[in-house]
XYZ file of C-alpha atoms in Angstrom:
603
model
C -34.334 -41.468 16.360
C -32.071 -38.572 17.342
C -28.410 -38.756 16.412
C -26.868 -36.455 19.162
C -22.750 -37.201 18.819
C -23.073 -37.425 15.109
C -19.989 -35.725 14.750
C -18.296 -37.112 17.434
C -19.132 -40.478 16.070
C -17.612 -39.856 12.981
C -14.866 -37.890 13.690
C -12.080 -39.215 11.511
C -10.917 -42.131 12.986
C -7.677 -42.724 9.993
C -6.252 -40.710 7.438
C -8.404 -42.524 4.926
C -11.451 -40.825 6.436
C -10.437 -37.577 5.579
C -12.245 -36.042 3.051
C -11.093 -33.866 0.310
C -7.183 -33.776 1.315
C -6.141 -36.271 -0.363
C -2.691 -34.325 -1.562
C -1.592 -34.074 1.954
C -2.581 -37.478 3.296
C -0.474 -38.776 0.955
C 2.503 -36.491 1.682
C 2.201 -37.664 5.516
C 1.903 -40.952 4.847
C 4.930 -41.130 2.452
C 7.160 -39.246 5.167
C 6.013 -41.580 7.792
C 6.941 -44.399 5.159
C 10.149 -43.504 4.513
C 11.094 -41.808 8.452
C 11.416 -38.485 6.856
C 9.007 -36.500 9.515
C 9.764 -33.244 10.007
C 10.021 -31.880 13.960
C 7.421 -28.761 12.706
C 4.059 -28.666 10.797
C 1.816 -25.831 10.296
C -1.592 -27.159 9.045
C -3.802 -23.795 7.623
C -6.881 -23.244 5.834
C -10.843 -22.179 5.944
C -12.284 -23.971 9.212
C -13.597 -27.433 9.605
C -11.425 -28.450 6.934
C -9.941 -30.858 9.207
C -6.482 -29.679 10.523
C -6.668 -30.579 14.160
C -7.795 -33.853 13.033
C -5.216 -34.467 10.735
C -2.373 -33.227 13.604
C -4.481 -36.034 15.680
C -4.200 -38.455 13.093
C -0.603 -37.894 12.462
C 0.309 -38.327 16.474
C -1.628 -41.457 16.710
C 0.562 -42.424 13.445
C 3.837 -42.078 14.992
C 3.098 -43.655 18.193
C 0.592 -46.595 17.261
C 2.147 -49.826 18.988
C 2.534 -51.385 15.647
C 4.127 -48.590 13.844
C 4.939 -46.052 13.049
C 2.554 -46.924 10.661
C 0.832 -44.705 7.683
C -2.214 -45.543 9.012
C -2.862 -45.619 12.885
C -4.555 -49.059 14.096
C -7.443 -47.616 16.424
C -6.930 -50.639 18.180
C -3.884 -50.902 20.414
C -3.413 -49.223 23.433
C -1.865 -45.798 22.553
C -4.388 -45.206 19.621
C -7.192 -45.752 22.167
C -6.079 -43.090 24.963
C -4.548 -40.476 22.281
C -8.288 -40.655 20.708
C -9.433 -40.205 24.470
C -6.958 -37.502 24.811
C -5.559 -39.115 28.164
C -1.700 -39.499 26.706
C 0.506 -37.249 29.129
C 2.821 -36.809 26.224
C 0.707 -35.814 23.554
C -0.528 -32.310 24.848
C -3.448 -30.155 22.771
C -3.476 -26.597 23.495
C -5.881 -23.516 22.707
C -3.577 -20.868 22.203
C -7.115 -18.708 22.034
C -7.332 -19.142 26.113
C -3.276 -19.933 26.717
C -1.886 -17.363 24.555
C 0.479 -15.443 27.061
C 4.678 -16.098 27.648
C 3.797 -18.209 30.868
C 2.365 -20.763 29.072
C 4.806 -21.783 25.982
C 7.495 -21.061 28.492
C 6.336 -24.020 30.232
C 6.410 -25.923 27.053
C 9.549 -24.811 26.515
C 11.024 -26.136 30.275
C 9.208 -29.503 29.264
C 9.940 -30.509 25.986
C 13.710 -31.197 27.118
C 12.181 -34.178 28.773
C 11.623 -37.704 27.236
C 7.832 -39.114 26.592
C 7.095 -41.602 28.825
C 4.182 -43.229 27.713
C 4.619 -43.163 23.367
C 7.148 -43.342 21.524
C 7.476 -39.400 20.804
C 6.310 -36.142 22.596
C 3.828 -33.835 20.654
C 2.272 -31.223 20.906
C -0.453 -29.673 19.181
C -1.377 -26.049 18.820
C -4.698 -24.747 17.721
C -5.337 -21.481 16.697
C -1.587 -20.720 16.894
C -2.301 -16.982 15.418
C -3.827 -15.815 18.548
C -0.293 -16.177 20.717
C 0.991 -12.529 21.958
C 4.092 -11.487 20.516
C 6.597 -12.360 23.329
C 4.961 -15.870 23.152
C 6.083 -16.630 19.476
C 9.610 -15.415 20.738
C 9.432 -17.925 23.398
C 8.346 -20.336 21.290
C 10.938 -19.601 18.251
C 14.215 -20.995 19.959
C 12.042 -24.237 20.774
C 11.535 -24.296 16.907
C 14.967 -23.297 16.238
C 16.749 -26.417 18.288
C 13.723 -28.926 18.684
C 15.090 -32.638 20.811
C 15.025 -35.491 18.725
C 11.808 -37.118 20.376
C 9.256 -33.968 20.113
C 7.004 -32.689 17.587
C 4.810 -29.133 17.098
C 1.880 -29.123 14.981
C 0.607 -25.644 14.437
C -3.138 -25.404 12.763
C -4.271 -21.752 12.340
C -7.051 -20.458 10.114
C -5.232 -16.983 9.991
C -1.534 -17.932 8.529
C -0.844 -14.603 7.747
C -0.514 -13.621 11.350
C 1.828 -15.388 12.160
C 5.611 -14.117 12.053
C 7.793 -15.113 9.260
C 10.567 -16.839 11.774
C 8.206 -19.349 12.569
C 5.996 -20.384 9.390
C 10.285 -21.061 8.093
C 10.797 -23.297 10.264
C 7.330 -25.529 9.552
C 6.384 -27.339 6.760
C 3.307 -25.861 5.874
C 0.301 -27.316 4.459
C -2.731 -25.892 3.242
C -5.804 -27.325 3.889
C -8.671 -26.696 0.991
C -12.808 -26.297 1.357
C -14.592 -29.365 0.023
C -15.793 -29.498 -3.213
C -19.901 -29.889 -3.280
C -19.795 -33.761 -4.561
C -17.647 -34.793 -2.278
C -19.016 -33.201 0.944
C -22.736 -34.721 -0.744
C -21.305 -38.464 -1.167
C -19.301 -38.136 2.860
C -23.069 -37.324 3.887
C -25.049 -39.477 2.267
C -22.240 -42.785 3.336
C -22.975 -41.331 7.108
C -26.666 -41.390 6.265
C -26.599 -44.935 5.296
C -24.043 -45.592 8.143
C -26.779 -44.319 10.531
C -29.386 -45.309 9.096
C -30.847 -42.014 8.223
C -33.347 -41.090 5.759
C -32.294 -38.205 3.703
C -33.289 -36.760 0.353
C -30.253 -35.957 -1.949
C -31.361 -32.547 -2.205
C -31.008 -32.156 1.183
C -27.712 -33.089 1.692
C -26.736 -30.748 -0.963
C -28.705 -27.913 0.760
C -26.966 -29.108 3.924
C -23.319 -28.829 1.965
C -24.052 -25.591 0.346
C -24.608 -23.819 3.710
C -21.560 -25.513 4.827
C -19.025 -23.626 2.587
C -16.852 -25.570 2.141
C -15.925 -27.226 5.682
C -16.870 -30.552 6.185
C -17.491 -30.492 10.323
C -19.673 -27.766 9.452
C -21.809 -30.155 7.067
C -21.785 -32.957 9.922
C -22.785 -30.469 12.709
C -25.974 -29.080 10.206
C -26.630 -33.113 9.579
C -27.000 -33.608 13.324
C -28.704 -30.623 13.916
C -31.508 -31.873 11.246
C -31.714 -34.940 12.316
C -32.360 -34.650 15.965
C -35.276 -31.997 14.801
C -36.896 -34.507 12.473
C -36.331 -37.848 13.713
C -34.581 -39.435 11.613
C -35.980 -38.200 8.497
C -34.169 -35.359 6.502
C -36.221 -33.496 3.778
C -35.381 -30.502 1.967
C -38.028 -28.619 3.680
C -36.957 -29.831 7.105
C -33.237 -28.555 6.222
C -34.542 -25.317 5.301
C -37.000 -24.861 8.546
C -34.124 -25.986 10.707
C -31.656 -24.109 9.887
C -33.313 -21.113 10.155
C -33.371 -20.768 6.216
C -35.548 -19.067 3.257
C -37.024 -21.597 0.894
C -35.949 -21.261 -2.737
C -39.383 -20.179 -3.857
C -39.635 -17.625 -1.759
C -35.962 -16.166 -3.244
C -37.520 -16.618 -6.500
C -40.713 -14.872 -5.746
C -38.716 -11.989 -3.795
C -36.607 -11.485 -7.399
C -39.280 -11.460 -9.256
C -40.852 -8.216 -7.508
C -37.961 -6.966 -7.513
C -37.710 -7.361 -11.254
C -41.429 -5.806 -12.180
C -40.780 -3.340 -9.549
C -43.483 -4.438 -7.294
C -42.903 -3.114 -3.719
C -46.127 -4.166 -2.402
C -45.125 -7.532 -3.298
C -42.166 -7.784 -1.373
C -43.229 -6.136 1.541
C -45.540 -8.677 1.519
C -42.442 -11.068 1.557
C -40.437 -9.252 3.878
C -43.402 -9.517 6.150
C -43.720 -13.165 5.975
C -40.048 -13.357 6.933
C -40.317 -11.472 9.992
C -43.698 -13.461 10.983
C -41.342 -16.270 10.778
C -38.982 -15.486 12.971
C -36.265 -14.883 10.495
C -33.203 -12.083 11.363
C -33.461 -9.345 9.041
C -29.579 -9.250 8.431
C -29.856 -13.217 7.972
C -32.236 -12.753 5.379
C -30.013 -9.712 3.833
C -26.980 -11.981 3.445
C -28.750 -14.622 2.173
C -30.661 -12.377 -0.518
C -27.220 -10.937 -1.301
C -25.541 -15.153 -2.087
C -29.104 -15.734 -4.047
C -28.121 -12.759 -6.311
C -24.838 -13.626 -6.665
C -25.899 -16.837 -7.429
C -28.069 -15.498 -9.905
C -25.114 -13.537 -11.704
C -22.906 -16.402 -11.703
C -26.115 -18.212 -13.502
C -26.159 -15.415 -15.648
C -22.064 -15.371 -16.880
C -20.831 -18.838 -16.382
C -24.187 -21.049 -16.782
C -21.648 -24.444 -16.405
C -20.462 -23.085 -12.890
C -24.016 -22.711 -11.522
C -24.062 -25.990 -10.296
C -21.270 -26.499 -7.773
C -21.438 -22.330 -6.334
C -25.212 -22.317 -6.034
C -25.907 -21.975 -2.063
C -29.738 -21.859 -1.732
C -31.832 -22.688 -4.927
C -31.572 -25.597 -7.875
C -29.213 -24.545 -10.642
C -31.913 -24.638 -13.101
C -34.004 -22.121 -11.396
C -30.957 -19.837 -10.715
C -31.231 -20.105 -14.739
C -34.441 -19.013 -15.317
C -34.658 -16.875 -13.081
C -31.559 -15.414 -14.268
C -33.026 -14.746 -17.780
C -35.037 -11.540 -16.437
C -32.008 -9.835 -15.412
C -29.516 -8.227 -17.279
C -25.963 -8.475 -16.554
C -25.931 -4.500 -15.569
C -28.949 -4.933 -12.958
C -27.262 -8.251 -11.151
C -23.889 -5.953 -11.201
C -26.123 -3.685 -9.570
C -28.381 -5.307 -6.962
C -25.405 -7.457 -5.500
C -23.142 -3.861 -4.742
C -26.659 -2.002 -3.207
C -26.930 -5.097 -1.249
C -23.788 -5.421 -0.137
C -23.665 -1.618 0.979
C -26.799 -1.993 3.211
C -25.335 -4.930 4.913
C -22.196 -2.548 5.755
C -24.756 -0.086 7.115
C -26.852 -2.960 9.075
C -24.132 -3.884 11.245
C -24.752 -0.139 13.016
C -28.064 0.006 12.528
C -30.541 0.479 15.305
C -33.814 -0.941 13.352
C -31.941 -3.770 10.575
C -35.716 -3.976 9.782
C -36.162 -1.064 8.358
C -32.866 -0.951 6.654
C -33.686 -4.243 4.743
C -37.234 -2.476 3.880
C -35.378 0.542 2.563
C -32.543 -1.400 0.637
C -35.606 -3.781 -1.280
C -37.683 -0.456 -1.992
C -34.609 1.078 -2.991
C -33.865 -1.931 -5.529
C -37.821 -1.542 -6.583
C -37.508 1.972 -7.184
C -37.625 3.807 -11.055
C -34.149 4.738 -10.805
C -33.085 1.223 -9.802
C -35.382 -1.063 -12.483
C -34.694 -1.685 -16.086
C -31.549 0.421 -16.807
C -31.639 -0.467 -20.285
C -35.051 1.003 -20.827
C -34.310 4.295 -19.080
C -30.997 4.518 -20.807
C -32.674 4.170 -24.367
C -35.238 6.893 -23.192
C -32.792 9.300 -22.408
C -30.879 8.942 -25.533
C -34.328 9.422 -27.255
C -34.925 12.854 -25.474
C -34.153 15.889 -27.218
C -31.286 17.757 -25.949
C -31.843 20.564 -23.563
C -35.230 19.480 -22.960
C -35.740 19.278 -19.468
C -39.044 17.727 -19.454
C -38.122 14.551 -21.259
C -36.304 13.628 -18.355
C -38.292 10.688 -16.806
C -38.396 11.308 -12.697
C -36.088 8.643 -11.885
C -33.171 11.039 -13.490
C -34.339 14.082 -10.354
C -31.441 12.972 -8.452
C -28.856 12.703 -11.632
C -30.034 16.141 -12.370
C -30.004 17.268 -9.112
C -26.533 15.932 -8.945
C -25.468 17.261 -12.304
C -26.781 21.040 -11.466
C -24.357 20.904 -8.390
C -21.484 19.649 -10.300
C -22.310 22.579 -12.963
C -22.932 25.042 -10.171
C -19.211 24.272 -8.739
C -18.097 24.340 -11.744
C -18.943 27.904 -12.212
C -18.005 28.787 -8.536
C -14.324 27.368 -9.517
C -14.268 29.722 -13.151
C -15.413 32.684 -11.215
C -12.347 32.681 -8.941
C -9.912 32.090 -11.704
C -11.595 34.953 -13.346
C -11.400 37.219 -10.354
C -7.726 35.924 -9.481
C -6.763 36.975 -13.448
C -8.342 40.021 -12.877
C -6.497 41.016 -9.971
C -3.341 39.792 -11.185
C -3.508 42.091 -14.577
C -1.531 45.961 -14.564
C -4.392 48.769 -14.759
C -5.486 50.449 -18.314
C -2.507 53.365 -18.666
C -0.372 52.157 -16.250
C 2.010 50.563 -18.582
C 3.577 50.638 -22.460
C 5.060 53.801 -23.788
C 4.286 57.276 -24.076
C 3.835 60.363 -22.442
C 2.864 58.034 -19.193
C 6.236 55.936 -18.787
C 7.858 58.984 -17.702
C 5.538 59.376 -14.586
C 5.109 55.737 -13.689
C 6.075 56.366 -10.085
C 2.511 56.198 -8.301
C 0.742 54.077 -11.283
C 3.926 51.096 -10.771
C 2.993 51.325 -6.807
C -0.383 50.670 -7.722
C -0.027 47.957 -10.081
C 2.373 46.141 -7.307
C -0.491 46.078 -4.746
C -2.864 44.536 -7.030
C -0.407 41.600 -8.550
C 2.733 41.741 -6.900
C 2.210 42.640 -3.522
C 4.300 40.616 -1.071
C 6.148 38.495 -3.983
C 8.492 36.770 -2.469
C 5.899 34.235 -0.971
C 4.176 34.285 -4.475
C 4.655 31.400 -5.800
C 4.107 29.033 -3.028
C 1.031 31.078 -2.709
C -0.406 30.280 -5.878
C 0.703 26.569 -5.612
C -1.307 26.386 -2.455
C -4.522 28.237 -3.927
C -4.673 26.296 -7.514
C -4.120 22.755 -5.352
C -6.812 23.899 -2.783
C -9.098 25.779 -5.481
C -11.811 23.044 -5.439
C -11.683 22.834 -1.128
C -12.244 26.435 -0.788
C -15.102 27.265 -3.369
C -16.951 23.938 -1.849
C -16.177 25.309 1.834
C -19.575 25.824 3.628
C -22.106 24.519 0.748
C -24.527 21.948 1.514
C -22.828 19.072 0.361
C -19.921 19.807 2.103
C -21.672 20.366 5.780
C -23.314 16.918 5.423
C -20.601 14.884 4.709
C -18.518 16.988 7.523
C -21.106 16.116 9.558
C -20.953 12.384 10.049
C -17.297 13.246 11.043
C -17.946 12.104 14.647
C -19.639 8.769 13.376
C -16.191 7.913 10.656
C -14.202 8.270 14.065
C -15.769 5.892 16.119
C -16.226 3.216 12.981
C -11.978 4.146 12.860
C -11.765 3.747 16.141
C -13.374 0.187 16.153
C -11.756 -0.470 13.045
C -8.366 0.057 14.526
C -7.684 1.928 17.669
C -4.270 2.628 16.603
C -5.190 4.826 13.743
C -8.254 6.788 15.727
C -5.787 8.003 18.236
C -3.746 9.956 15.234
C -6.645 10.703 12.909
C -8.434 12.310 16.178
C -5.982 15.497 16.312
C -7.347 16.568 12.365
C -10.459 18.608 11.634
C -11.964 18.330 8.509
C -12.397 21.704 6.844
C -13.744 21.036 3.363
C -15.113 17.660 1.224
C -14.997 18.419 -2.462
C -14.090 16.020 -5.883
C -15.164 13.010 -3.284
C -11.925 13.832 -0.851
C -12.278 14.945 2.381
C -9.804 17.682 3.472
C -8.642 16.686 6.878
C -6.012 19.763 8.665
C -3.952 18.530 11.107
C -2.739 20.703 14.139
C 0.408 18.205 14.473
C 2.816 17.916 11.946
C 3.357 13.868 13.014
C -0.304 13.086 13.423
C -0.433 14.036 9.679
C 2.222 11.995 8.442
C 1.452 8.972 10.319
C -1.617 9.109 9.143
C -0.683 9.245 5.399
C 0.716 5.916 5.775
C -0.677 4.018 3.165
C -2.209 1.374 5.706
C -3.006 3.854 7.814
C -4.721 5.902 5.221
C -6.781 2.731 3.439
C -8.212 1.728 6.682
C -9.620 5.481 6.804
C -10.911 5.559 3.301
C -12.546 2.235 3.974
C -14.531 3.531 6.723
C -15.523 6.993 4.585
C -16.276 5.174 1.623
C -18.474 2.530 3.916
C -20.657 5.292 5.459
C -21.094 7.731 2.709
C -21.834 4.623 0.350
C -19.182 5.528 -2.401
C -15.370 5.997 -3.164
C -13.789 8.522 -0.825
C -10.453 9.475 -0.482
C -8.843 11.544 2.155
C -6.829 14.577 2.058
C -4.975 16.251 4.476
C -2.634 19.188 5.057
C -1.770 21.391 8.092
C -4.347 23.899 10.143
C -1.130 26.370 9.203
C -1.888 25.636 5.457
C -4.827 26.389 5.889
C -5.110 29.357 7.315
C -2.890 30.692 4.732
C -5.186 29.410 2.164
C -8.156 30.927 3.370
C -6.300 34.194 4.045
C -4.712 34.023 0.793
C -8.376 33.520 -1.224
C -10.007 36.193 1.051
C -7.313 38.321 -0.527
C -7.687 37.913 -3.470
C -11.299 37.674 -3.853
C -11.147 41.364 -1.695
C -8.722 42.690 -4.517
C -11.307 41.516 -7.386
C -13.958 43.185 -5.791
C -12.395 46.520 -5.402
C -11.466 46.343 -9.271
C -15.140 45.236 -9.997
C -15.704 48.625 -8.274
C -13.920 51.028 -10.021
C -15.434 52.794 -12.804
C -14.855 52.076 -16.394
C -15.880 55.433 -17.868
C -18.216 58.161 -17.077
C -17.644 57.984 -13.221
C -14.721 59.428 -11.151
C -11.359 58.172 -12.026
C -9.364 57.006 -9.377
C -6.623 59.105 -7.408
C -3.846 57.538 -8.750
C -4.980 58.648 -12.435
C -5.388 62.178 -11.745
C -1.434 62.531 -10.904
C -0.531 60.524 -13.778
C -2.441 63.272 -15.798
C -1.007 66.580 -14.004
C 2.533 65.075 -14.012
C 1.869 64.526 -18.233
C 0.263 67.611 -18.715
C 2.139 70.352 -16.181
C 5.809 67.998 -15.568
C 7.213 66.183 -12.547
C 8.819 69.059 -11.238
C 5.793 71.466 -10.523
C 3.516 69.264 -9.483
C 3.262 68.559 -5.387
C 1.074 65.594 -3.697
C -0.240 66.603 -0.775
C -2.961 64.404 1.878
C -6.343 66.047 2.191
């Protein structure tokens, strides 16, 4: 027996079949009580929580024959053609497909007219978010002087895009997701209704995968249904809608716990034999671990959030995980199934982000945390292989490190008077070519000093990691951040596209600018998350973005070539033993024959 227009057929026929709204059936039924309607609603909330139904509902209300009534009568004439939808003056639009001017500007030009068929005008708009700008103007002075005898209903899933001058002039109501019981006792009344055979588990399965909105659960129902004849089983539900079965979540976590990666290629293999979408099965690996964590903290809450498995078995399952490793698992997946969405084999990145979870570096933290506590100090060896990349990691941080205390060294150097060129004595007298030395080393051009050295200690960390390996990769996937920006928000791309990034060091990427307004527009703080969102997405951790102009730069670079040139030239002189300099052999003929007889002359 298939049930084709399930959901049609029980479409809510009266405000009593709503489900899970009770708060604002009762508010609409009061104001229809007492003839306190308002001449706006805005109905919002997750889909298929019944909105446009409940805008449906409330038209056939006001306009039933034998009201207005807080419940519509289904029976007399107007109820039967607005449920057919073949009322003239109650008018459903998809502002999706009718979103331009043209269109509420004909609502507009209408609405001064009386209904001629009901007893009020309405008119209902779904999606209401997706209406251009110069729409919602059109439509505000509607809202703003509204005739007596018409009514807007708004429903949007996406209130926050709409403009403040027209959610203030609705009353707004927010429609919630179902709870779990009450989506599982709507189903199983339609079951009976329809004489279906359906197993309870089922029908929780079925309201698990719904999230929340109840159409959603009815569609799924009907779906079954018409694949099994009549007969749902939890098995059915699962093969139908295109589903992993519990057990094999369980077994999948399991390898994943001992580390077994022959096992779950095994299980990944079985997935793809069966059809099943490798970012499908991704998503729904990454809800069965969260499941599992939520199992794991809050035990009582396991039962209404669990999506694919039995609360029980989230349990035990949960007991071979630790808190850290859920933690864990649920951010590596979750960072893959960023990545899949531009991947050219999703296959092979659900392989990889298993293996990855299998690997030594991955399993039992608390083991390999105890271990390296254990290990002597200093003792390279104890370090189990799964700490190579740590190490590796650590012995680049160390190595910039040193980079960074080797320029400050130099920079010190350079910056301190010569041995003899300063203090008392015989010397002071004849300080005139030993003080023109000392002010090329430190104090050459001064005036631009100290914005010098503000510019060199801020950009220190850019120009030691300028050109090393770590820096060239991630400056590499520059070209792939702009076109994620770019799809992100077009906007944005078009002023991020005039920087260059010069240097990534500290987890910042050092972006110079050629335009002075590029730069600032793009340090807009919206402008600047939705960049560091994209970074952070493809290099797979925190990034932040840094940016300053190609003029800045320059001087920077000009500035440390300077003074890393001045170092090396006082690396080069001699201490003792060799040939002093030049300026050292005047300082000693003025001392020993006096200023006046002594003449410089170029060779």
């Amino acid at each position: 027996m298939a049930h084709i227009a399930l959901y049609r057929a029980w479409r809510p026929q009266a405000f009593r079949d709503m489900v899970g709204q009770q708060h604002i059936v009762q508010t609409l039924q009061n104001a229809i009580r007492e003839d306190r309607l308002s001449h706006a609603y805005l109905f919002s909330g997750p889909r298929g929580t019944g909105k446009t139904s409940a805008a449906r509902l409330l038209a056939k209300a006001i306009n039933c024959e034998r009201g207005p009534a807080p419940e519509p009568c289904n029976e007399c004439e107007s109820c039967k053609r607005i449920s057919a939808g073949t009322v003239m003056d109650v008018v459903e639009i998809d502002a999706a497909s009718n979103r331009g001017v043209e269109e509420i500007r004909d609502i507009r030009d209408k609405v001064k007219y009386a209904p001629t068929e009901v007893r009020r005008k309405v008119y209902i708009i779904d999606e209401v978010h997706m209406l251009t700008t110069e729409a919602f103007n059109a439509l505000l002075k509607t809202l703003e002087e509204p005739p007596g005898h018409v009514m807007f209903m708004l429903a949007t899933t996406e209130p926050h895009r709409l403009p403040p001058t027209i959610v203030s002039r609705c009353q707004r109501f927010e429609f919630r997701r179902v709870s779990l019981e009450e989506q599982s006792e709507r189903l199983a009344e339609i079951c009976r209704e329809e004489e279906i055979a359906a197993e309870p588990e089922a029908l929780r399965y079925i309201a698990r995968l719904s999230d929340g909105g109840m159409r959603d659960a009815l569609s799924l129902l009907d779906q079954i249904s018409s694949f099994t004849g009549g007969q749902v089983s939890l098995g059915d539900a699962v093969e139908a809608t295109g589903g992993l079965p519990s057990e094999q979540f369980a077994r999948l976590a399991t390898a994943v716990r001992e580390a077994d990666a022959a096992a779950v290629l095994r299980e990944v293999d079985e997935m793809m034999r069966a059809g099943k979408s490798a970012d499908k099965c991704l998503e729904q690996l990454m809800h069965y671990f969260r499941d599992l964590l939520v199992a794991r903290l809050a035990p009582q809450a396991a039962s209404s959030s669990g999506r694919v498995a039995d609360p029980a078995e989230l349990r035990e399952v949960a007991e071979g995980f630790s808190r850290e490793r859920l933690f864990a698992i649920v951010d590596l997946l979750n960072r893959y199934q960023s990545e899949m969405k531009y991947a050219a084999h999703p296959q092979t990145m659900f392989e990889i982000a298993l293996l990855r979870l299998c690997s030594a570096e991955d399993s039992q933290p608390g083991a390999e945390e105890s271990a390296r506590r254990s290990a002597p100090a200093g003792n390279a060896n104890a370090a189990s292989p799964a700490d190579g990349d740590q190490l590796r990691h650590l012995q680049q941080q160390v190595a910039g490190l040193e980079r960074k205390l080797e320029e400050l060294r130099r920079g010190a150097a350079a910056a301190a008077p010569p041995a003899g060129g300063g203090g008392g004595g015989p010397s002071a007298r004849g300080g005139g070519a030993g003080s023109g030395w000392a002010r090329g080393a430190s104090g050459a051009g001064s005036s631009g000093a100290a914005k010098a050295s503000r510019v060199r200690l801020k950009l220190d960390a850019f120009l030691a990691a300028k050109g090393t390996p770590d820096a060239l990769q991630v400056l590499g996937k520059w070209p792939q951040a702009l076109q994620r920006v770019k799809e992100e928000r077009v906007t944005v791309h078009a002023w991020l596209v005039d920087g260059e990034p010069v240097s990534f060091a500290n987890d910042t990427v050092l972006v110079a600018f050629r335009n002075t307004i590029h730069r600032e527009t793009t340090e807009k703080p919206a402008n600047k998350q939705v960049i560091e969102g994209v970074l952070s997405s493809l290099l797979g951790r925190p990034v932040q973005l840094a940016t300053l102009t190609q003029k800045e730069w320059q001087e920077a670079l000009a500035e440390g070539a300077a003074v890393k040139s001045e170092a090396e030239e006082l690396q080069l002189m001699p201490d003792d033993g060799g040939e002093p300099p030049r300026e050292s052999l005047v300082e000693e003929a003025v001392r020993l024959f006096g200023e006046d007889l002594v003449i410089i002359k170029d060779d």
